[in-house]
């Protein structure tokens, strides 16, 4: 790959997916795109770039997808899901008692382990949310991961990563070497293709947003803009969950830390917490959910 090819790919990936590659990531591009070039019967990356420059849109979309990192696993980092069970859901169950509905967005949901972990937490909440209307919207840039997520079929390796054995037994059915997630949990999650660089206001507003381990690939300016747009999608007492290595500090003032719950944030105009885990009741703005149905 020539330095010009690398520059072309860097610029294109930044524009299309937000991926901010440093000058020394040629090896990463080569390891992901040489197999793609071969699959397309091309000699290598220079020929791939030539086709892209000539307007091969489907191939360009494949390149963008191939450069995404889809690493994920069930109950990743554990802590956000403990926070959800122990603090966030009880607080929202109280604050939304009249409305009896909850909307959760899992942005960058990859192959489904994260939205399905959230779905299992809601299921495990049992009586607290019985009879409630709960929606989990899972979105990702990559169609391939969304397809896998929708199928809800996981390998032995995948179910061994993070999923407690009792949940495996309770919510999955074994089929040879694979595990099929049961229909009731699958049915709790809606899937949509969505690029975080583009407008996402049509999704409506949410009580909880998980946006984990995706913004780490973006530059500061892109992160700040996305945080700001996400903050407009959260209810005033809603909660944002970030990945273990992520933070809003030094990037945006749109969020402040959720007290005593590492990795969780609230919109900056959020009401103060008066008792651990229980949010003050504030009047809820009307929600625009029609487009997310
Ligand atoms: C490392 S995975 C994180 C999955 C999950 N959130 C977790 O923490 O386990 C990052 C995901 O972000 C998606 N992604 C990358 N760029 C994106 C973008 N611009 N818009 C939406 N999703 C994107 C990738 O396709 C990938 O599935």
PDB file of C-alpha atoms and ligand atoms in Angstrom:
ATOM      1  CA  UNK A   1       0.000   0.000   0.000  1.00  0.00           C
ATOM      2  CA  UNK A   2       1.398   3.384  -0.916  1.00  0.00           C
ATOM      3  CA  UNK A   3       1.375   6.301   1.575  1.00  0.00           C
ATOM      4  CA  UNK A   4      -1.232   7.925  -0.726  1.00  0.00           C
ATOM      5  CA  UNK A   5      -3.475   4.843  -0.522  1.00  0.00           C
ATOM      6  CA  UNK A   6      -3.199   4.891   3.258  1.00  0.00           C
ATOM      7  CA  UNK A   7      -4.067   8.600   3.393  1.00  0.00           C
ATOM      8  CA  UNK A   8      -7.068   8.025   1.124  1.00  0.00           C
ATOM      9  CA  UNK A   9      -8.320   5.198   3.381  1.00  0.00           C
ATOM     10  CA  UNK A  10      -7.707   7.177   6.587  1.00  0.00           C
ATOM     11  CA  UNK A  11      -9.697  10.138   5.306  1.00  0.00           C
ATOM     12  CA  UNK A  12     -12.528   7.992   3.966  1.00  0.00           C
ATOM     13  CA  UNK A  13     -12.847   5.969   7.186  1.00  0.00           C
ATOM     14  CA  UNK A  14     -12.900   9.117   9.300  1.00  0.00           C
ATOM     15  CA  UNK A  15     -15.672  10.597   7.163  1.00  0.00           C
ATOM     16  CA  UNK A  16     -17.752   7.426   6.903  1.00  0.00           C
ATOM     17  CA  UNK A  17     -17.484   5.864  10.365  1.00  0.00           C
ATOM     18  CA  UNK A  18     -15.565   8.290  12.569  1.00  0.00           C
ATOM     19  CA  UNK A  19     -12.622   5.881  12.836  1.00  0.00           C
ATOM     20  CA  UNK A  20      -9.577   8.002  13.645  1.00  0.00           C
ATOM     21  CA  UNK A  21      -6.525   6.030  12.513  1.00  0.00           C
ATOM     22  CA  UNK A  22      -3.113   7.320  13.544  1.00  0.00           C
ATOM     23  CA  UNK A  23      -0.276   7.446  11.015  1.00  0.00           C
ATOM     24  CA  UNK A  24       1.171   4.111  12.219  1.00  0.00           C
ATOM     25  CA  UNK A  25      -1.820   1.809  11.692  1.00  0.00           C
ATOM     26  CA  UNK A  26      -0.952   0.489   8.227  1.00  0.00           C
ATOM     27  CA  UNK A  27      -0.617  -3.027   9.660  1.00  0.00           C
ATOM     28  CA  UNK A  28      -4.214  -2.898  10.908  1.00  0.00           C
ATOM     29  CA  UNK A  29      -5.515  -1.707   7.560  1.00  0.00           C
ATOM     30  CA  UNK A  30      -3.519  -4.406   5.781  1.00  0.00           C
ATOM     31  CA  UNK A  31      -4.658  -7.202   8.089  1.00  0.00           C
ATOM     32  CA  UNK A  32      -8.318  -6.255   7.555  1.00  0.00           C
ATOM     33  CA  UNK A  33      -8.335  -5.208   3.899  1.00  0.00           C
ATOM     34  CA  UNK A  34      -5.974  -7.659   2.167  1.00  0.00           C
ATOM     35  CA  UNK A  35      -8.455 -10.549   2.781  1.00  0.00           C
ATOM     36  CA  UNK A  36     -11.287  -8.303   1.546  1.00  0.00           C
ATOM     37  CA  UNK A  37      -9.336  -7.450  -1.630  1.00  0.00           C
ATOM     38  CA  UNK A  38      -8.689 -11.161  -2.252  1.00  0.00           C
ATOM     39  CA  UNK A  39     -12.374 -11.965  -1.737  1.00  0.00           C
ATOM     40  CA  UNK A  40     -13.194  -9.337  -4.369  1.00  0.00           C
ATOM     41  CA  UNK A  41     -10.644 -10.981  -6.722  1.00  0.00           C
ATOM     42  CA  UNK A  42      -8.322  -7.974  -6.509  1.00  0.00           C
ATOM     43  CA  UNK A  43      -4.540  -8.237  -6.251  1.00  0.00           C
ATOM     44  CA  UNK A  44      -4.224  -6.030  -3.172  1.00  0.00           C
ATOM     45  CA  UNK A  45      -5.020  -2.750  -1.460  1.00  0.00           C
ATOM     46  CA  UNK A  46      -3.872  -0.450  -4.327  1.00  0.00           C
ATOM     47  CA  UNK A  47      -6.402  -2.143  -6.651  1.00  0.00           C
ATOM     48  CA  UNK A  48      -9.057  -1.958  -3.914  1.00  0.00           C
ATOM     49  CA  UNK A  49      -8.451   1.777  -3.493  1.00  0.00           C
ATOM     50  CA  UNK A  50      -8.601   2.254  -7.271  1.00  0.00           C
ATOM     51  CA  UNK A  51     -12.053   0.609  -7.368  1.00  0.00           C
ATOM     52  CA  UNK A  52     -13.228   2.716  -4.449  1.00  0.00           C
ATOM     53  CA  UNK A  53     -12.039   5.890  -6.148  1.00  0.00           C
ATOM     54  CA  UNK A  54     -13.947   4.800  -9.259  1.00  0.00           C
ATOM     55  CA  UNK A  55     -17.139   4.819  -7.198  1.00  0.00           C
ATOM     56  CA  UNK A  56     -17.586   1.160  -6.149  1.00  0.00           C
ATOM     57  CA  UNK A  57     -20.031   2.022  -3.369  1.00  0.00           C
ATOM     58  CA  UNK A  58     -20.838  -1.536  -2.176  1.00  0.00           C
ATOM     59  CA  UNK A  59     -17.121  -2.303  -1.936  1.00  0.00           C
ATOM     60  CA  UNK A  60     -16.531   0.942  -0.026  1.00  0.00           C
ATOM     61  CA  UNK A  61     -19.278  -0.016   2.457  1.00  0.00           C
ATOM     62  CA  UNK A  62     -17.560  -3.413   2.891  1.00  0.00           C
ATOM     63  CA  UNK A  63     -14.249  -1.658   3.581  1.00  0.00           C
ATOM     64  CA  UNK A  64     -15.879   0.548   6.239  1.00  0.00           C
ATOM     65  CA  UNK A  65     -17.472  -2.522   7.864  1.00  0.00           C
ATOM     66  CA  UNK A  66     -14.257  -4.524   7.711  1.00  0.00           C
ATOM     67  CA  UNK A  67     -12.450  -1.760   9.598  1.00  0.00           C
ATOM     68  CA  UNK A  68     -14.930  -1.763  12.515  1.00  0.00           C
ATOM     69  CA  UNK A  69     -13.883  -3.574  15.674  1.00  0.00           C
ATOM     70  CA  UNK A  70     -16.768  -5.714  16.885  1.00  0.00           C
ATOM     71  CA  UNK A  71     -15.270  -7.130  20.081  1.00  0.00           C
ATOM     72  CA  UNK A  72     -17.997  -7.626  22.696  1.00  0.00           C
ATOM     73  CA  UNK A  73     -19.180 -10.117  25.272  1.00  0.00           C
ATOM     74  CA  UNK A  74     -22.057 -10.749  27.646  1.00  0.00           C
ATOM     75  CA  UNK A  75     -22.179  -8.497  30.729  1.00  0.00           C
ATOM     76  CA  UNK A  76     -18.949  -6.814  29.591  1.00  0.00           C
ATOM     77  CA  UNK A  77     -17.198  -5.173  32.571  1.00  0.00           C
ATOM     78  CA  UNK A  78     -20.041  -6.425  34.842  1.00  0.00           C
ATOM     79  CA  UNK A  79     -20.243  -3.100  36.713  1.00  0.00           C
ATOM     80  CA  UNK A  80     -22.664  -1.255  34.379  1.00  0.00           C
ATOM     81  CA  UNK A  81     -25.091  -4.160  34.605  1.00  0.00           C
ATOM     82  CA  UNK A  82     -24.786  -4.259  38.415  1.00  0.00           C
ATOM     83  CA  UNK A  83     -25.510  -0.509  38.432  1.00  0.00           C
ATOM     84  CA  UNK A  84     -28.478  -1.068  36.163  1.00  0.00           C
ATOM     85  CA  UNK A  85     -29.962  -3.716  38.473  1.00  0.00           C
ATOM     86  CA  UNK A  86     -29.080  -2.083  41.792  1.00  0.00           C
ATOM     87  CA  UNK A  87     -29.604   1.620  41.132  1.00  0.00           C
ATOM     88  CA  UNK A  88     -30.852   2.638  37.702  1.00  0.00           C
ATOM     89  CA  UNK A  89     -33.836   0.309  37.265  1.00  0.00           C
ATOM     90  CA  UNK A  90     -35.139   0.781  40.842  1.00  0.00           C
ATOM     91  CA  UNK A  91     -34.881   4.580  40.456  1.00  0.00           C
ATOM     92  CA  UNK A  92     -36.610   4.556  37.090  1.00  0.00           C
ATOM     93  CA  UNK A  93     -39.263   2.090  38.286  1.00  0.00           C
ATOM     94  CA  UNK A  94     -40.153   4.639  40.930  1.00  0.00           C
ATOM     95  CA  UNK A  95     -39.895   7.707  38.707  1.00  0.00           C
ATOM     96  CA  UNK A  96     -41.909   6.121  35.863  1.00  0.00           C
ATOM     97  CA  UNK A  97     -44.512   4.398  38.083  1.00  0.00           C
ATOM     98  CA  UNK A  98     -47.383   6.296  36.465  1.00  0.00           C
ATOM     99  CA  UNK A  99     -46.237   5.707  32.913  1.00  0.00           C
ATOM    100  CA  UNK A 100     -44.995   2.133  33.333  1.00  0.00           C
ATOM    101  CA  UNK A 101     -42.712   2.242  30.309  1.00  0.00           C
ATOM    102  CA  UNK A 102     -38.980   2.316  29.750  1.00  0.00           C
ATOM    103  CA  UNK A 103     -36.897   2.932  26.635  1.00  0.00           C
ATOM    104  CA  UNK A 104     -33.272   1.857  26.430  1.00  0.00           C
ATOM    105  CA  UNK A 105     -30.892   2.474  23.523  1.00  0.00           C
ATOM    106  CA  UNK A 106     -27.834   0.340  22.997  1.00  0.00           C
ATOM    107  CA  UNK A 107     -25.798   2.359  20.486  1.00  0.00           C
ATOM    108  CA  UNK A 108     -23.019   0.315  18.822  1.00  0.00           C
ATOM    109  CA  UNK A 109     -24.589  -2.978  19.883  1.00  0.00           C
ATOM    110  CA  UNK A 110     -22.285  -5.200  17.805  1.00  0.00           C
ATOM    111  CA  UNK A 111     -23.316  -8.882  17.722  1.00  0.00           C
ATOM    112  CA  UNK A 112     -25.953  -8.516  20.441  1.00  0.00           C
ATOM    113  CA  UNK A 113     -24.293  -9.578  23.668  1.00  0.00           C
ATOM    114  CA  UNK A 114     -24.749  -6.089  25.167  1.00  0.00           C
ATOM    115  CA  UNK A 115     -28.442  -5.447  24.327  1.00  0.00           C
ATOM    116  CA  UNK A 116     -29.300  -9.028  25.299  1.00  0.00           C
ATOM    117  CA  UNK A 117     -27.445  -8.602  28.614  1.00  0.00           C
ATOM    118  CA  UNK A 118     -29.647  -5.543  29.210  1.00  0.00           C
ATOM    119  CA  UNK A 119     -32.739  -7.555  28.232  1.00  0.00           C
ATOM    120  CA  UNK A 120     -31.801 -10.287  30.730  1.00  0.00           C
ATOM    121  CA  UNK A 121     -31.377  -7.617  33.457  1.00  0.00           C
ATOM    122  CA  UNK A 122     -34.883  -6.328  32.728  1.00  0.00           C
ATOM    123  CA  UNK A 123     -36.244  -9.876  32.819  1.00  0.00           C
ATOM    124  CA  UNK A 124     -34.465 -10.536  36.104  1.00  0.00           C
ATOM    125  CA  UNK A 125     -36.021  -7.356  37.550  1.00  0.00           C
ATOM    126  CA  UNK A 126     -39.196  -9.490  37.705  1.00  0.00           C
ATOM    127  CA  UNK A 127     -42.080  -7.983  39.658  1.00  0.00           C
ATOM    128  CA  UNK A 128     -40.512  -4.506  39.654  1.00  0.00           C
ATOM    129  CA  UNK A 129     -41.219  -4.130  35.915  1.00  0.00           C
ATOM    130  CA  UNK A 130     -44.032  -6.688  35.516  1.00  0.00           C
ATOM    131  CA  UNK A 131     -46.610  -5.408  33.038  1.00  0.00           C
ATOM    132  CA  UNK A 132     -44.362  -2.526  31.925  1.00  0.00           C
ATOM    133  CA  UNK A 133     -43.758  -1.696  28.285  1.00  0.00           C
ATOM    134  CA  UNK A 134     -40.001  -1.958  27.826  1.00  0.00           C
ATOM    135  CA  UNK A 135     -38.171  -1.250  24.587  1.00  0.00           C
ATOM    136  CA  UNK A 136     -34.524  -1.930  23.855  1.00  0.00           C
ATOM    137  CA  UNK A 137     -33.300  -0.426  20.592  1.00  0.00           C
ATOM    138  CA  UNK A 138     -30.001  -1.923  19.394  1.00  0.00           C
ATOM    139  CA  UNK A 139     -28.171  -0.027  16.671  1.00  0.00           C
ATOM    140  CA  UNK A 140     -24.873  -0.462  14.864  1.00  0.00           C
ATOM    141  CA  UNK A 141     -23.187   0.766  11.716  1.00  0.00           C
ATOM    142  CA  UNK A 142     -22.441  -2.769  10.570  1.00  0.00           C
ATOM    143  CA  UNK A 143     -25.231  -4.781   8.938  1.00  0.00           C
ATOM    144  CA  UNK A 144     -23.274  -8.002   9.396  1.00  0.00           C
ATOM    145  CA  UNK A 145     -23.187  -7.708  13.200  1.00  0.00           C
ATOM    146  CA  UNK A 146     -26.853  -6.688  13.300  1.00  0.00           C
ATOM    147  CA  UNK A 147     -27.783  -9.822  11.352  1.00  0.00           C
ATOM    148  CA  UNK A 148     -25.874 -12.001  13.781  1.00  0.00           C
ATOM    149  CA  UNK A 149     -27.445 -10.181  16.700  1.00  0.00           C
ATOM    150  CA  UNK A 150     -30.965 -10.667  15.328  1.00  0.00           C
ATOM    151  CA  UNK A 151     -30.375 -14.401  14.946  1.00  0.00           C
ATOM    152  CA  UNK A 152     -29.398 -14.632  18.615  1.00  0.00           C
ATOM    153  CA  UNK A 153     -27.225 -17.690  17.995  1.00  0.00           C
ATOM    154  CA  UNK A 154     -23.951 -17.837  19.898  1.00  0.00           C
ATOM    155  CA  UNK A 155     -21.012 -20.229  19.961  1.00  0.00           C
ATOM    156  CA  UNK A 156     -19.801 -22.112  23.019  1.00  0.00           C
ATOM    157  CA  UNK A 157     -16.890 -19.636  23.202  1.00  0.00           C
ATOM    158  CA  UNK A 158     -19.239 -16.643  23.122  1.00  0.00           C
ATOM    159  CA  UNK A 159     -21.542 -17.920  25.864  1.00  0.00           C
ATOM    160  CA  UNK A 160     -18.527 -18.737  28.020  1.00  0.00           C
ATOM    161  CA  UNK A 161     -17.480 -15.073  28.003  1.00  0.00           C
ATOM    162  CA  UNK A 162     -19.260 -13.198  30.782  1.00  0.00           C
ATOM    163  CA  UNK A 163     -22.563 -15.062  30.824  1.00  0.00           C
ATOM    164  CA  UNK A 164     -23.367 -16.636  34.223  1.00  0.00           C
ATOM    165  CA  UNK A 165     -24.125 -20.350  33.837  1.00  0.00           C
ATOM    166  CA  UNK A 166     -27.565 -20.003  35.427  1.00  0.00           C
ATOM    167  CA  UNK A 167     -28.506 -17.419  32.788  1.00  0.00           C
ATOM    168  CA  UNK A 168     -27.234 -19.710  30.037  1.00  0.00           C
ATOM    169  CA  UNK A 169     -29.456 -22.499  31.317  1.00  0.00           C
ATOM    170  CA  UNK A 170     -32.429 -20.204  31.856  1.00  0.00           C
ATOM    171  CA  UNK A 171     -32.417 -18.180  28.638  1.00  0.00           C
ATOM    172  CA  UNK A 172     -30.690 -20.309  25.970  1.00  0.00           C
ATOM    173  CA  UNK A 173     -31.396 -23.597  24.203  1.00  0.00           C
ATOM    174  CA  UNK A 174     -28.482 -25.741  23.107  1.00  0.00           C
ATOM    175  CA  UNK A 175     -28.417 -26.799  19.472  1.00  0.00           C
ATOM    176  CA  UNK A 176     -25.324 -28.929  18.821  1.00  0.00           C
ATOM    177  CA  UNK A 177     -22.316 -26.685  19.387  1.00  0.00           C
ATOM    178  CA  UNK A 178     -24.412 -23.523  19.309  1.00  0.00           C
ATOM    179  CA  UNK A 179     -26.718 -21.800  21.767  1.00  0.00           C
ATOM    180  CA  UNK A 180     -29.954 -20.163  20.656  1.00  0.00           C
ATOM    181  CA  UNK A 181     -31.198 -17.300  22.784  1.00  0.00           C
ATOM    182  CA  UNK A 182     -34.846 -17.868  23.677  1.00  0.00           C
ATOM    183  CA  UNK A 183     -37.481 -15.957  21.717  1.00  0.00           C
ATOM    184  CA  UNK A 184     -38.794 -13.972  24.698  1.00  0.00           C
ATOM    185  CA  UNK A 185     -35.393 -12.296  25.268  1.00  0.00           C
ATOM    186  CA  UNK A 186     -34.773 -11.857  21.537  1.00  0.00           C
ATOM    187  CA  UNK A 187     -38.202 -10.260  21.189  1.00  0.00           C
ATOM    188  CA  UNK A 188     -37.275  -7.562  23.707  1.00  0.00           C
ATOM    189  CA  UNK A 189     -34.662  -6.086  21.342  1.00  0.00           C
ATOM    190  CA  UNK A 190     -35.333  -4.156  18.114  1.00  0.00           C
ATOM    191  CA  UNK A 191     -32.456  -3.816  15.657  1.00  0.00           C
ATOM    192  CA  UNK A 192     -31.662  -0.878  13.375  1.00  0.00           C
ATOM    193  CA  UNK A 193     -28.682   0.121  11.281  1.00  0.00           C
ATOM    194  CA  UNK A 194     -27.451   3.513  12.451  1.00  0.00           C
ATOM    195  CA  UNK A 195     -24.280   5.498  11.980  1.00  0.00           C
ATOM    196  CA  UNK A 196     -23.520   7.616  15.046  1.00  0.00           C
ATOM    197  CA  UNK A 197     -22.024  10.268  12.755  1.00  0.00           C
ATOM    198  CA  UNK A 198     -25.453  10.846  11.255  1.00  0.00           C
ATOM    199  CA  UNK A 199     -28.616  12.321  12.732  1.00  0.00           C
ATOM    200  CA  UNK A 200     -30.262   9.931  15.205  1.00  0.00           C
ATOM    201  CA  UNK A 201     -32.921  12.220  16.673  1.00  0.00           C
ATOM    202  CA  UNK A 202     -35.649  10.166  14.906  1.00  0.00           C
ATOM    203  CA  UNK A 203     -35.105   7.401  17.486  1.00  0.00           C
ATOM    204  CA  UNK A 204     -36.948   9.477  20.083  1.00  0.00           C
ATOM    205  CA  UNK A 205     -35.932   9.914  23.704  1.00  0.00           C
ATOM    206  CA  UNK A 206     -34.608   7.286  26.088  1.00  0.00           C
ATOM    207  CA  UNK A 207     -34.400   6.593  29.794  1.00  0.00           C
ATOM    208  CA  UNK A 208     -31.072   4.778  29.491  1.00  0.00           C
ATOM    209  CA  UNK A 209     -28.413   4.878  26.781  1.00  0.00           C
ATOM    210  CA  UNK A 210     -25.522   2.426  26.588  1.00  0.00           C
ATOM    211  CA  UNK A 211     -22.841   3.821  24.263  1.00  0.00           C
ATOM    212  CA  UNK A 212     -19.838   1.720  25.145  1.00  0.00           C
ATOM    213  CA  UNK A 213     -16.500   1.045  23.516  1.00  0.00           C
ATOM    214  CA  UNK A 214     -17.212   2.844  20.263  1.00  0.00           C
ATOM    215  CA  UNK A 215     -16.344   6.499  20.903  1.00  0.00           C
ATOM    216  CA  UNK A 216     -12.792   5.415  21.817  1.00  0.00           C
ATOM    217  CA  UNK A 217     -12.171   5.076  18.070  1.00  0.00           C
ATOM    218  CA  UNK A 218     -13.193   8.696  17.355  1.00  0.00           C
ATOM    219  CA  UNK A 219     -11.301  11.992  17.744  1.00  0.00           C
ATOM    220  CA  UNK A 220     -12.151  14.454  20.545  1.00  0.00           C
ATOM    221  CA  UNK A 221     -14.204  16.759  18.372  1.00  0.00           C
ATOM    222  CA  UNK A 222     -16.363  13.909  17.016  1.00  0.00           C
ATOM    223  CA  UNK A 223     -16.815  12.505  20.540  1.00  0.00           C
ATOM    224  CA  UNK A 224     -17.914  15.915  21.844  1.00  0.00           C
ATOM    225  CA  UNK A 225     -20.478  16.348  19.073  1.00  0.00           C
ATOM    226  CA  UNK A 226     -21.908  12.848  19.604  1.00  0.00           C
ATOM    227  CA  UNK A 227     -22.099  13.334  23.399  1.00  0.00           C
ATOM    228  CA  UNK A 228     -23.956  16.581  22.858  1.00  0.00           C
ATOM    229  CA  UNK A 229     -26.453  14.929  20.484  1.00  0.00           C
ATOM    230  CA  UNK A 230     -26.882  11.955  22.828  1.00  0.00           C
ATOM    231  CA  UNK A 231     -27.604  14.294  25.742  1.00  0.00           C
ATOM    232  CA  UNK A 232     -30.608  15.629  23.807  1.00  0.00           C
ATOM    233  CA  UNK A 233     -31.953  12.063  23.489  1.00  0.00           C
ATOM    234  CA  UNK A 234     -31.929  11.363  27.222  1.00  0.00           C
ATOM    235  CA  UNK A 235     -34.757  12.131  29.613  1.00  0.00           C
ATOM    236  CA  UNK A 236     -33.686  14.757  32.191  1.00  0.00           C
ATOM    237  CA  UNK A 237     -33.248  11.993  34.794  1.00  0.00           C
ATOM    238  CA  UNK A 238     -31.944   9.464  32.259  1.00  0.00           C
ATOM    239  CA  UNK A 239     -28.630   7.632  32.450  1.00  0.00           C
ATOM    240  CA  UNK A 240     -25.728   7.210  30.014  1.00  0.00           C
ATOM    241  CA  UNK A 241     -23.395   4.209  30.393  1.00  0.00           C
ATOM    242  CA  UNK A 242     -19.899   4.391  28.886  1.00  0.00           C
ATOM    243  CA  UNK A 243     -17.162   1.761  28.551  1.00  0.00           C
ATOM    244  CA  UNK A 244     -14.603   1.089  31.274  1.00  0.00           C
ATOM    245  CA  UNK A 245     -11.896   3.120  29.510  1.00  0.00           C
ATOM    246  CA  UNK A 246     -14.195   5.972  28.513  1.00  0.00           C
ATOM    247  CA  UNK A 247     -15.189   9.230  30.175  1.00  0.00           C
ATOM    248  CA  UNK A 248     -16.763  12.596  29.382  1.00  0.00           C
ATOM    249  CA  UNK A 249     -14.103  14.448  31.363  1.00  0.00           C
ATOM    250  CA  UNK A 250     -12.366  17.086  29.276  1.00  0.00           C
ATOM    251  CA  UNK A 251     -14.653  16.378  26.313  1.00  0.00           C
ATOM    252  CA  UNK A 252     -18.119  17.692  27.128  1.00  0.00           C
ATOM    253  CA  UNK A 253     -20.121  19.437  29.833  1.00  0.00           C
ATOM    254  CA  UNK A 254     -23.334  17.821  28.640  1.00  0.00           C
ATOM    255  CA  UNK A 255     -23.026  15.081  31.300  1.00  0.00           C
ATOM    256  CA  UNK A 256     -22.013  14.755  34.915  1.00  0.00           C
ATOM    257  CA  UNK A 257     -21.072  11.576  36.776  1.00  0.00           C
ATOM    258  CA  UNK A 258     -23.851   9.562  38.404  1.00  0.00           C
ATOM    259  CA  UNK A 259     -22.929   9.582  42.088  1.00  0.00           C
ATOM    260  CA  UNK A 260     -21.060   6.507  43.296  1.00  0.00           C
ATOM    261  CA  UNK A 261     -21.673   4.581  40.060  1.00  0.00           C
ATOM    262  CA  UNK A 262     -18.492   4.511  38.004  1.00  0.00           C
ATOM    263  CA  UNK A 263     -19.092   4.606  34.227  1.00  0.00           C
ATOM    264  CA  UNK A 264     -22.577   6.092  34.525  1.00  0.00           C
ATOM    265  CA  UNK A 265     -23.487   9.694  33.683  1.00  0.00           C
ATOM    266  CA  UNK A 266     -26.563  11.880  33.801  1.00  0.00           C
ATOM    267  CA  UNK A 267     -27.474  14.888  31.657  1.00  0.00           C
ATOM    268  CA  UNK A 268     -25.975  17.966  33.257  1.00  0.00           C
ATOM    269  CA  UNK A 269     -29.347  19.548  33.941  1.00  0.00           C
ATOM    270  CA  UNK A 270     -30.350  16.390  35.829  1.00  0.00           C
ATOM    271  CA  UNK A 271     -32.029  16.637  39.227  1.00  0.00           C
ATOM    272  CA  UNK A 272     -29.829  15.820  42.215  1.00  0.00           C
ATOM    273  CA  UNK A 273     -30.011  12.390  43.802  1.00  0.00           C
ATOM    274  CA  UNK A 274     -31.578  12.629  47.253  1.00  0.00           C
ATOM    275  CA  UNK A 275     -31.142   9.009  48.359  1.00  0.00           C
ATOM    276  CA  UNK A 276     -28.635   6.506  47.000  1.00  0.00           C
ATOM    277  CA  UNK A 277     -30.117   4.883  43.921  1.00  0.00           C
ATOM    278  CA  UNK A 278     -33.374   6.853  43.971  1.00  0.00           C
ATOM    279  CA  UNK A 279     -33.809   9.848  41.706  1.00  0.00           C
ATOM    280  CA  UNK A 280     -36.017  12.803  42.541  1.00  0.00           C
ATOM    281  CA  UNK A 281     -39.244  12.863  40.603  1.00  0.00           C
ATOM    282  CA  UNK A 282     -39.286  15.498  37.909  1.00  0.00           C
ATOM    283  CA  UNK A 283     -42.085  16.208  35.434  1.00  0.00           C
ATOM    284  CA  UNK A 284     -41.389  14.252  32.253  1.00  0.00           C
ATOM    285  CA  UNK A 285     -41.311  15.979  28.885  1.00  0.00           C
ATOM    286  CA  UNK A 286     -43.607  14.419  26.237  1.00  0.00           C
ATOM    287  CA  UNK A 287     -41.726  11.660  24.392  1.00  0.00           C
ATOM    288  CA  UNK A 288     -41.480  11.288  20.672  1.00  0.00           C
ATOM    289  CA  UNK A 289     -41.346   7.570  20.097  1.00  0.00           C
ATOM    290  CA  UNK A 290     -43.467   7.147  16.985  1.00  0.00           C
ATOM    291  CA  UNK A 291     -40.506   6.766  14.652  1.00  0.00           C
ATOM    292  CA  UNK A 292     -38.866   4.135  16.826  1.00  0.00           C
ATOM    293  CA  UNK A 293     -41.801   1.722  16.661  1.00  0.00           C
TER     294      UNK A 293
HETATM  295  C1  LIG B   1     -16.009  -2.673  20.108  1.00  0.00           C
HETATM  296  S1  LIG B   1     -17.685  -2.828  19.595  1.00  0.00           S
HETATM  297  C2  LIG B   1     -18.532  -2.439  21.098  1.00  0.00           C
HETATM  298  C3  LIG B   1     -19.746  -3.305  21.294  1.00  0.00           C
HETATM  299  C4  LIG B   1     -20.469  -3.083  22.623  1.00  0.00           C
HETATM  300  N1  LIG B   1     -20.957  -1.747  22.753  1.00  0.00           N
HETATM  301  C5  LIG B   1     -19.566  -3.419  23.789  1.00  0.00           C
HETATM  302  O1  LIG B   1     -19.115  -2.519  24.482  1.00  0.00           O
HETATM  303  O2  LIG B   1     -19.289  -4.604  24.011  1.00  0.00           O
HETATM  304  C6  LIG B   1     -17.866  -1.328  18.637  1.00  0.00           C
HETATM  305  C7  LIG B   1     -19.071  -1.341  17.691  1.00  0.00           C
HETATM  306  O3  LIG B   1     -19.251  -0.021  17.194  1.00  0.00           O
HETATM  307  C8  LIG B   1     -19.696  -0.099  15.857  1.00  0.00           C
HETATM  308  N2  LIG B   1     -19.405   1.186  15.202  1.00  0.00           N
HETATM  309  C9  LIG B   1     -18.222   1.663  14.753  1.00  0.00           C
HETATM  310  N3  LIG B   1     -18.360   2.873  14.218  1.00  0.00           N
HETATM  311  C10 LIG B   1     -19.683   3.190  14.325  1.00  0.00           C
HETATM  312  C11 LIG B   1     -20.453   4.309  13.946  1.00  0.00           C
HETATM  313  N4  LIG B   1     -19.906   5.372  13.331  1.00  0.00           N
HETATM  314  N5  LIG B   1     -21.776   4.294  14.206  1.00  0.00           N
HETATM  315  C12 LIG B   1     -22.342   3.228  14.827  1.00  0.00           C
HETATM  316  N6  LIG B   1     -21.672   2.135  15.204  1.00  0.00           N
HETATM  317  C13 LIG B   1     -20.352   2.117  14.954  1.00  0.00           C
HETATM  318  C14 LIG B   1     -18.928  -1.278  15.287  1.00  0.00           C
HETATM  319  O4  LIG B   1     -19.559  -1.813  14.143  1.00  0.00           O
HETATM  320  C15 LIG B   1     -18.897  -2.239  16.478  1.00  0.00           C
HETATM  321  O5  LIG B   1     -19.924  -3.194  16.405  1.00  0.00           O
END
